[in-house]
Coordinates of C-alpha atoms in Angstrom, one line a residue:
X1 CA 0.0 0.0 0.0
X2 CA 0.9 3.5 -0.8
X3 CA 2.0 6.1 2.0
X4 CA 0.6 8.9 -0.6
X5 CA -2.0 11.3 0.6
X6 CA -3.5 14.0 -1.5
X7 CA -4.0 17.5 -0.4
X8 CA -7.9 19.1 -1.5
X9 CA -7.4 22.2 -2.8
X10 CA -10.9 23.6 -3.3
X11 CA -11.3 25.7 -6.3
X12 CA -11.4 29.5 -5.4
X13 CA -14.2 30.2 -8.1
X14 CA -15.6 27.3 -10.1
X15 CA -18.0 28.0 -12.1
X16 CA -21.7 28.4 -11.2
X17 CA -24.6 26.0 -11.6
X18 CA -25.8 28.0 -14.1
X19 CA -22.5 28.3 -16.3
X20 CA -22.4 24.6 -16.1
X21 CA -24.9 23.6 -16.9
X22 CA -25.2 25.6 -20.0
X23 CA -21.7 23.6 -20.8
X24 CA -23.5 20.4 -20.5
X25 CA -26.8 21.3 -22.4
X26 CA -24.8 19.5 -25.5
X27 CA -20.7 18.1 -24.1
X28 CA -19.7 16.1 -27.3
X29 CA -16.9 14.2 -26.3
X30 CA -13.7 15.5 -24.5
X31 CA -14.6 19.5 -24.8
X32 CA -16.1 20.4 -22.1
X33 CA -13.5 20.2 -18.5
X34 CA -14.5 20.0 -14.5
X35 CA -13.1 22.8 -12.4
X36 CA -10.3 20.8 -10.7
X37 CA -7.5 18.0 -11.7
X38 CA -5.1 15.7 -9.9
X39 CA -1.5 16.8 -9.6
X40 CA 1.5 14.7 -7.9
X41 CA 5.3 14.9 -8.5
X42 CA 7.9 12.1 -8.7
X43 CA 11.6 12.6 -8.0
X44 CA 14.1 10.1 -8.4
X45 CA 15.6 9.2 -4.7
X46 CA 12.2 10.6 -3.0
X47 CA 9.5 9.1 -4.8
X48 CA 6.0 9.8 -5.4
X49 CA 5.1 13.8 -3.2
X50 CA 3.1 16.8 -3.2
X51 CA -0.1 15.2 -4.4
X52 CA -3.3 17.2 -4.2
X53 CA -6.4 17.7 -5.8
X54 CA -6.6 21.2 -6.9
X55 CA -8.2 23.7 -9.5
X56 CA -7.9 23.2 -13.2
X57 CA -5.0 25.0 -14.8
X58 CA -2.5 24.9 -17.3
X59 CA 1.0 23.1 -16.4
X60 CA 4.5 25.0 -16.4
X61 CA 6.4 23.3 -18.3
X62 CA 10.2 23.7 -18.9
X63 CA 11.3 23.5 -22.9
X64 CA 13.8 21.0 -22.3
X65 CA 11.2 18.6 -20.8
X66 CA 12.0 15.1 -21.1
X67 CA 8.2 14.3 -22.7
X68 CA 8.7 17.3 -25.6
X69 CA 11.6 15.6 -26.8
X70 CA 11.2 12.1 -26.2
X71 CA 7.6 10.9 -25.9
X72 CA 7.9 9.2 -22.4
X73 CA 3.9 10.0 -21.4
X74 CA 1.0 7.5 -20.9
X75 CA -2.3 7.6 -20.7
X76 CA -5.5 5.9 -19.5
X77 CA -9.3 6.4 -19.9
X78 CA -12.1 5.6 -17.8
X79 CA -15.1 7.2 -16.3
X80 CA -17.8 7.8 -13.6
X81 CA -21.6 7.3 -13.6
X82 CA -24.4 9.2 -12.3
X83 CA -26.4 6.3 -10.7
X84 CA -30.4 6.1 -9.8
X85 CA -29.9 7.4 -6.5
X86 CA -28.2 10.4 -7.8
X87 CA -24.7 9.1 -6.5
X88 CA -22.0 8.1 -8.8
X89 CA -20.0 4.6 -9.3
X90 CA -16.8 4.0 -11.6
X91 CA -16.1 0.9 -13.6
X92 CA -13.4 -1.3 -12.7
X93 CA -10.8 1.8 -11.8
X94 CA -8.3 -1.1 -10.3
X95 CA -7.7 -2.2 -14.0
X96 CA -7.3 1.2 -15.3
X97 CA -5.1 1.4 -12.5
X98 CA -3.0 -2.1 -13.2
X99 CA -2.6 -1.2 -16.7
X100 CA -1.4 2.3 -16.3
X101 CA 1.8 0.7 -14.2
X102 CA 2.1 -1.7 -16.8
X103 CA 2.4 0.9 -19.7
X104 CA 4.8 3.1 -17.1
X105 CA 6.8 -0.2 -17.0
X106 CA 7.1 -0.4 -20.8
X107 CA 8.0 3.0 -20.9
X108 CA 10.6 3.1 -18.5
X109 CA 9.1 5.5 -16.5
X110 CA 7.8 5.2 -12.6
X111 CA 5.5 3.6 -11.9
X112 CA 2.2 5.6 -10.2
X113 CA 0.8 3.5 -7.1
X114 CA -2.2 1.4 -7.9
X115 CA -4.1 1.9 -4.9
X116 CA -3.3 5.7 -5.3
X117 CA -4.8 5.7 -8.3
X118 CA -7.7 4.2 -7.7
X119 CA -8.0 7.2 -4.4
X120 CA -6.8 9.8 -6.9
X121 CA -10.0 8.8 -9.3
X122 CA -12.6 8.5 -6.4
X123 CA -11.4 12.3 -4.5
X124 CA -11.7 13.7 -8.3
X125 CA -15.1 12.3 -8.8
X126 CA -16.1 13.4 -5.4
X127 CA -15.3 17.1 -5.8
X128 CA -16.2 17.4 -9.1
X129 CA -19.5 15.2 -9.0
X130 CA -21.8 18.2 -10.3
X131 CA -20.5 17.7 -13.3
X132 CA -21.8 14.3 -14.1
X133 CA -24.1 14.4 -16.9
X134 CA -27.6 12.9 -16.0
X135 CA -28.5 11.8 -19.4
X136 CA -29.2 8.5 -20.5
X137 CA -25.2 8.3 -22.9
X138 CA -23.6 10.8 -20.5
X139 CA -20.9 9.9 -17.8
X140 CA -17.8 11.7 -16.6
X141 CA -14.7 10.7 -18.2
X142 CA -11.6 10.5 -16.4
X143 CA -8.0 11.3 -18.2
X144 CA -5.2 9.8 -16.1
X145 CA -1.7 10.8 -17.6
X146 CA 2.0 11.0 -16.9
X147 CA 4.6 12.9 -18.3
X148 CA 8.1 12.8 -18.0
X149 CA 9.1 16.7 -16.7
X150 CA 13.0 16.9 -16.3
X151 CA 14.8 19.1 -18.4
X152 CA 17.8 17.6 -19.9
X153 CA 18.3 16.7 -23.7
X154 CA 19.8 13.2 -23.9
X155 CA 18.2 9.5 -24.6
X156 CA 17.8 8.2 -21.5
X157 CA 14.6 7.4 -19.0
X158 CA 13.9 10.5 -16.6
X159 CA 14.2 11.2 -13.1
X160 CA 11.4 13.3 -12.9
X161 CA 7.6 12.7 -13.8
X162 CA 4.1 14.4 -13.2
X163 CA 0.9 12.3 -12.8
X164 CA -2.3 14.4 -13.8
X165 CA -6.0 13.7 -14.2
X166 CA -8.6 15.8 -15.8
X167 CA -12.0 14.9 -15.7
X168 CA -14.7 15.7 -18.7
X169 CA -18.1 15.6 -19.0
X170 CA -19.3 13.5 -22.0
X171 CA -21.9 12.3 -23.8
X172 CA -21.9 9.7 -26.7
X173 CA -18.4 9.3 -28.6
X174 CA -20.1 8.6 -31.9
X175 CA -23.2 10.8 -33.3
X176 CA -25.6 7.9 -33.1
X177 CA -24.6 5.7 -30.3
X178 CA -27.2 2.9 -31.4
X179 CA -26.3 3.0 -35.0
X180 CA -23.1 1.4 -36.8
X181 CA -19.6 2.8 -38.1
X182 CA -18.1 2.6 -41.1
X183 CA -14.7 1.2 -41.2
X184 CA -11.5 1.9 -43.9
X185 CA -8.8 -0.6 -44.0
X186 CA -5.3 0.7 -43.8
X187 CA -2.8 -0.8 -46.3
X188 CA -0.1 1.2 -46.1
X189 CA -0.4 2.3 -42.3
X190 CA 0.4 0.0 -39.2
X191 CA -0.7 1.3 -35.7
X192 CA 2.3 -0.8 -33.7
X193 CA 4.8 -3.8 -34.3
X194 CA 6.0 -6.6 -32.6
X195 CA 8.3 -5.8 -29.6
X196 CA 6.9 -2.1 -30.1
X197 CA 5.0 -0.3 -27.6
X198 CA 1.4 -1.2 -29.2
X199 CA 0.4 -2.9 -25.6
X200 CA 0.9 0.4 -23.7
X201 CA -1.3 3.4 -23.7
X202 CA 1.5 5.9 -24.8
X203 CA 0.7 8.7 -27.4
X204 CA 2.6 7.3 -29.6
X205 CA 0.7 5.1 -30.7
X206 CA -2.2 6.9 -31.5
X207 CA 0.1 9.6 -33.4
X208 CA 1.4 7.0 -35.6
X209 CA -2.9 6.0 -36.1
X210 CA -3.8 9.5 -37.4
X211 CA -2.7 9.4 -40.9
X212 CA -4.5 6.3 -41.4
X213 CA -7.2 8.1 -39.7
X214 CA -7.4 10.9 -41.8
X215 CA -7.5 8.9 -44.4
X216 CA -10.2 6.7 -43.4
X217 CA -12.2 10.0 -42.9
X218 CA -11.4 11.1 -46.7
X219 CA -13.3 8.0 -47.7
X220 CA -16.5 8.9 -45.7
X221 CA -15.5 6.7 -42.8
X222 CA -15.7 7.0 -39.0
X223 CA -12.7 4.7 -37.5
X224 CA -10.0 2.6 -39.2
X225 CA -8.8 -0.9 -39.0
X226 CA -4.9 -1.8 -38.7
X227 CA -3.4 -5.1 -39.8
X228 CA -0.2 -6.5 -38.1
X229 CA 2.9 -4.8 -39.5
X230 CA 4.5 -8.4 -40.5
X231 CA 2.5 -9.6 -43.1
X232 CA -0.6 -7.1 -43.7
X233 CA -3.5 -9.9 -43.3
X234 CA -4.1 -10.2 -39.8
X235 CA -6.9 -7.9 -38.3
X236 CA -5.5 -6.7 -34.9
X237 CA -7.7 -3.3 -33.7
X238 CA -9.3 -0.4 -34.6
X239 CA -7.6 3.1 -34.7
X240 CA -9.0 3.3 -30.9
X241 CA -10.9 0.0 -30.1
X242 CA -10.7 -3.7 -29.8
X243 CA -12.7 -5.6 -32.3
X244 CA -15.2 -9.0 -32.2
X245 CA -16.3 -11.0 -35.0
X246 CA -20.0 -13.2 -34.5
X247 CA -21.0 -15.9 -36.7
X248 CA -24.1 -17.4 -37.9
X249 CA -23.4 -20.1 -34.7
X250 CA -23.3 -17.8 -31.8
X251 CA -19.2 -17.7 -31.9
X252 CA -17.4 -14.7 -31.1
X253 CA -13.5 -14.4 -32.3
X254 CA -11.3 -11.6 -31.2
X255 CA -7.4 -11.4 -32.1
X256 CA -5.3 -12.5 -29.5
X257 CA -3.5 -10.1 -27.1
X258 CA -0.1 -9.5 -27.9
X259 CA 2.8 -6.4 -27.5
X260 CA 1.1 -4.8 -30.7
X261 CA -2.8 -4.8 -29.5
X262 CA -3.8 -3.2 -26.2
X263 CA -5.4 -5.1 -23.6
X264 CA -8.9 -3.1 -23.2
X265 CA -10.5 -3.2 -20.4
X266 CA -14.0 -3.0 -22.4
X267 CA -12.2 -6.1 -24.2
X268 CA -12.3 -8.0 -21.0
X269 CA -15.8 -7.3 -19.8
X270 CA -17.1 -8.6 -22.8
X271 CA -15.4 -11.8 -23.4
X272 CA -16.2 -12.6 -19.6
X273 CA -20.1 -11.0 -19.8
X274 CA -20.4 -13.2 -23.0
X275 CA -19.0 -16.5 -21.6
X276 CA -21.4 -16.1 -19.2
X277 CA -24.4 -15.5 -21.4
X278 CA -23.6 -19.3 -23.1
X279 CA -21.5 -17.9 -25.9
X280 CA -18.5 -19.7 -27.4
X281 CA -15.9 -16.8 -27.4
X282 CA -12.4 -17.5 -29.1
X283 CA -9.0 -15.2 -28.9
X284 CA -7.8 -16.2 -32.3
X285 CA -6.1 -14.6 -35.5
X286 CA -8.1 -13.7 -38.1
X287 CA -7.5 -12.3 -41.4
X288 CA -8.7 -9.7 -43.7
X289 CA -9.6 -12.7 -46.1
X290 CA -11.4 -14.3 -44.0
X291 CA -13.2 -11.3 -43.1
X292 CA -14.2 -10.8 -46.8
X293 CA -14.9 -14.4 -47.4
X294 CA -17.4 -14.8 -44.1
X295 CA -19.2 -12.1 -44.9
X296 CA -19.6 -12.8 -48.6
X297 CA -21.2 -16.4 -47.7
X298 CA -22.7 -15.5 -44.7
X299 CA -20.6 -17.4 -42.0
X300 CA -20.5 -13.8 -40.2
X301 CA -23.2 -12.3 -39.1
X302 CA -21.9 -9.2 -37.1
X303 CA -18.6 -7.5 -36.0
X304 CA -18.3 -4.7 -33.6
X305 CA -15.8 -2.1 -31.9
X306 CA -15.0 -1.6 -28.4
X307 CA -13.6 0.5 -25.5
X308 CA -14.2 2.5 -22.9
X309 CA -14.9 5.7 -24.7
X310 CA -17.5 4.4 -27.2
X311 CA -18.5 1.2 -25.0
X312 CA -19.4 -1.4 -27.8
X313 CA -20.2 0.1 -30.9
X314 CA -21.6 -2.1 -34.0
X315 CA -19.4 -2.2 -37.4
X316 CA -22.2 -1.9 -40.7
X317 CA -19.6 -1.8 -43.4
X318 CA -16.1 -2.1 -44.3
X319 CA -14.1 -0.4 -47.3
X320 CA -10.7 -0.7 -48.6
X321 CA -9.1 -0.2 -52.0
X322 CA -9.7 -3.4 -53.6
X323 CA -13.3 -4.1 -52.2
X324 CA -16.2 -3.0 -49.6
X325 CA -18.8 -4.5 -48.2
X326 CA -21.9 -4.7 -45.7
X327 CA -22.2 -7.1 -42.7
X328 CA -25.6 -8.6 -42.3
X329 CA -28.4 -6.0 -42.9
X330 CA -25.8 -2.8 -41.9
X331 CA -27.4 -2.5 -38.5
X332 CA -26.6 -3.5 -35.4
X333 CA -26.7 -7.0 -34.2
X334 CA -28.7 -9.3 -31.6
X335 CA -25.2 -10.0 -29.9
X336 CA -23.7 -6.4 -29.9
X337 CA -27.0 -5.1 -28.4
X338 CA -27.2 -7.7 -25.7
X339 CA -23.8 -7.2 -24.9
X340 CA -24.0 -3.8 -24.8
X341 CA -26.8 -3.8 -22.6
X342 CA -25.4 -6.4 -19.7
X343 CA -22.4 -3.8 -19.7
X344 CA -24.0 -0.7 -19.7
X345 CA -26.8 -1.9 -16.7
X346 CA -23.7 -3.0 -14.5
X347 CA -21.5 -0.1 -15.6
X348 CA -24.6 2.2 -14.1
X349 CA -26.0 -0.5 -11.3
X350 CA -28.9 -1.3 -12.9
X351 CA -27.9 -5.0 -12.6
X352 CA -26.2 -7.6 -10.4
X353 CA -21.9 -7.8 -10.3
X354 CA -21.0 -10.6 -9.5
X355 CA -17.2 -8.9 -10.4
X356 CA -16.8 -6.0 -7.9
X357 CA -16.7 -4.1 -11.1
X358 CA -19.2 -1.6 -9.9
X359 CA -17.7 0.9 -7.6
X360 CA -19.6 3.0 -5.8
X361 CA -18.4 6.5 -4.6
X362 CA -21.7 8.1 -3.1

């Protein structure tokens, strides 16, 4: 257990009811902020110190800092939910909190506590709980980072890092969140490789996805798919997202974890939720091809996209240069919306957990 304690530093003017709420009459995703963030400094020979919750600003940041030059940062995502009773619950923050050392490990950075994390999420949540939408898609999503902050130009892990979190309020990540995307297979783009840093939830990584991104928006389409940066047939994930495959017998597939495919914690849920609803699911390899070929004879019924930001979110058609086409009908599927619907009532305690993945706050 961690020895860290964090200081509340109430906000000296946050801003009224009635400024707020006209903030979250319409949130989008990742635009509109709380008033206050998590702050706590490591130094090499001292540790993890000075952590506090405290008002929202911007960071001071020297220009020879270690993270402008170098890219050591990480990331995680995950958020809180008003409940029925008006209180608020998060969703398995002790995962959030296991992967985010994980990624600091692969990083070479230090790692955050776990158990401090998890506190860090739950003080956050607590002093910023007005600003958890009550709206059927809306939650309050939680931004977790680390940077590395000493100034010295060299290649070599730091000695100094800042741990943040900023807290958003959000609604759905996609316009429709009960419609289906529209996917562009990238040829000539791979998101990680093998021995790379495609496991951890570093920056990178989603900096290397955004030309592929773009151009999967040029062709009218909402999120890309990356094969594996060996031989260009294997589907691995989506420019954000895990991704399942169901076929005409019930069977899910998703690819197998490895260093070039992050292990989502929405990736989890549903292979366990799904077991337990009688479904066969597999962690295999499978190919564009077979993709193709399924669809075309009617083997796969449905495929859908995952993670925390856009929960499970139904694929209706795939393009690419040499060939498109639709799964099923284009809409979403019996499996995506049951599955959906098992994690979204225990996400907001509507159901049993029989996990401890329901945490309530207040």
């Amino acid at each position: 257990m961690s020895d860290l304690t964090f200081e509340i530093q109430s906000h000296p003017a946050p801003r009224t009811a009635e400024e707020r709420a006209a903030l979250m009459a319409n949130p989008g995703f990742g635009k509109v902020f709380t008033d206050h963030m998590v702050v706590a400094r490591y130094t090499a020979g001292r540790g993890w110190h000075d952590a506090r919750i405290q008002a929202r600003e911007a960071i001071p940041l020297d220009p020879a800092a270690a993270v402008l030059h170098y890219a050591q940062e990480i990331f995680e995502g995950l958020k809180a939910y008003r409940t029925a009773d008006g209180g608020a619950a998060l969703f398995r923050p002790e995962a959030n909190a296991l992967r985010f050392r994980r990624s600091a490990e692969r990083m070479a950075m230090a790692p955050f506590p776990e158990d401090a994390f998890v506190e860090a999420m739950r003080k956050l949540v607590e002093i910023d709980r007005a600003w958890i939408p009550d709206t059927p898609d809306g939650s309050l999503y939680l931004r977790p980072f680390m940077i590395a902050s000493e100034a010295f130009l060299g290649v070599k892990p730091a000695s100094e890092y800042l741990f943040v979190t900023i807290a958003s309020a959000v609604g759905s990540y996609f316009k429709d969140p009960t419609g289906t995307v529209t996917v562009w297979i990238s040829e000539h783009f791979t998101r990680a490789a093998p021995g790379g840093t495609g496991a951890a939830k570093c920056g990178g990584n989603y900096a290397a996805s955004l030309a592929a991104q773009s151009e999967a928006a040029s062709q009218g389409c909402e999120q890309v798919v990356f094969l594996d940066a060996a031989e260009r047939r294997f589907v691995e994930e989506l420019g954000g997202m895990n991704v399942f495959f169901v076929f005409e017998d019930g069977t899910l597939v998703t690819p197998p974890l490895s260093d070039s495919i992050l292990p989502g914690i929405t990736r989890d849920s549903v292979i366990t939720l799904a077991r337990e609803a009688g479904l066969t699911v597999k962690e295999e390899p499978y190919t564009i091809d077979a993709w193709r070929a399924d669809v075309r004879e009617g083997r796969l019924t449905e495929a859908f996209a995952c993670g925390t930001a856009a929960v499970i979110t139904p694929i209706g058609t795939v393009k690419g240069r040499e060939e498109s086409f639709t799964i099923g009908n284009g809409k979403a599927g019996p499996v995506a919306q049951r599955l959906r619907s098992l994690l979204v009532d225990i996400q907001r305690g509507n159901s049993n957990d029989a996990h401890g993945w329901f945490q309530k706050i207040f």
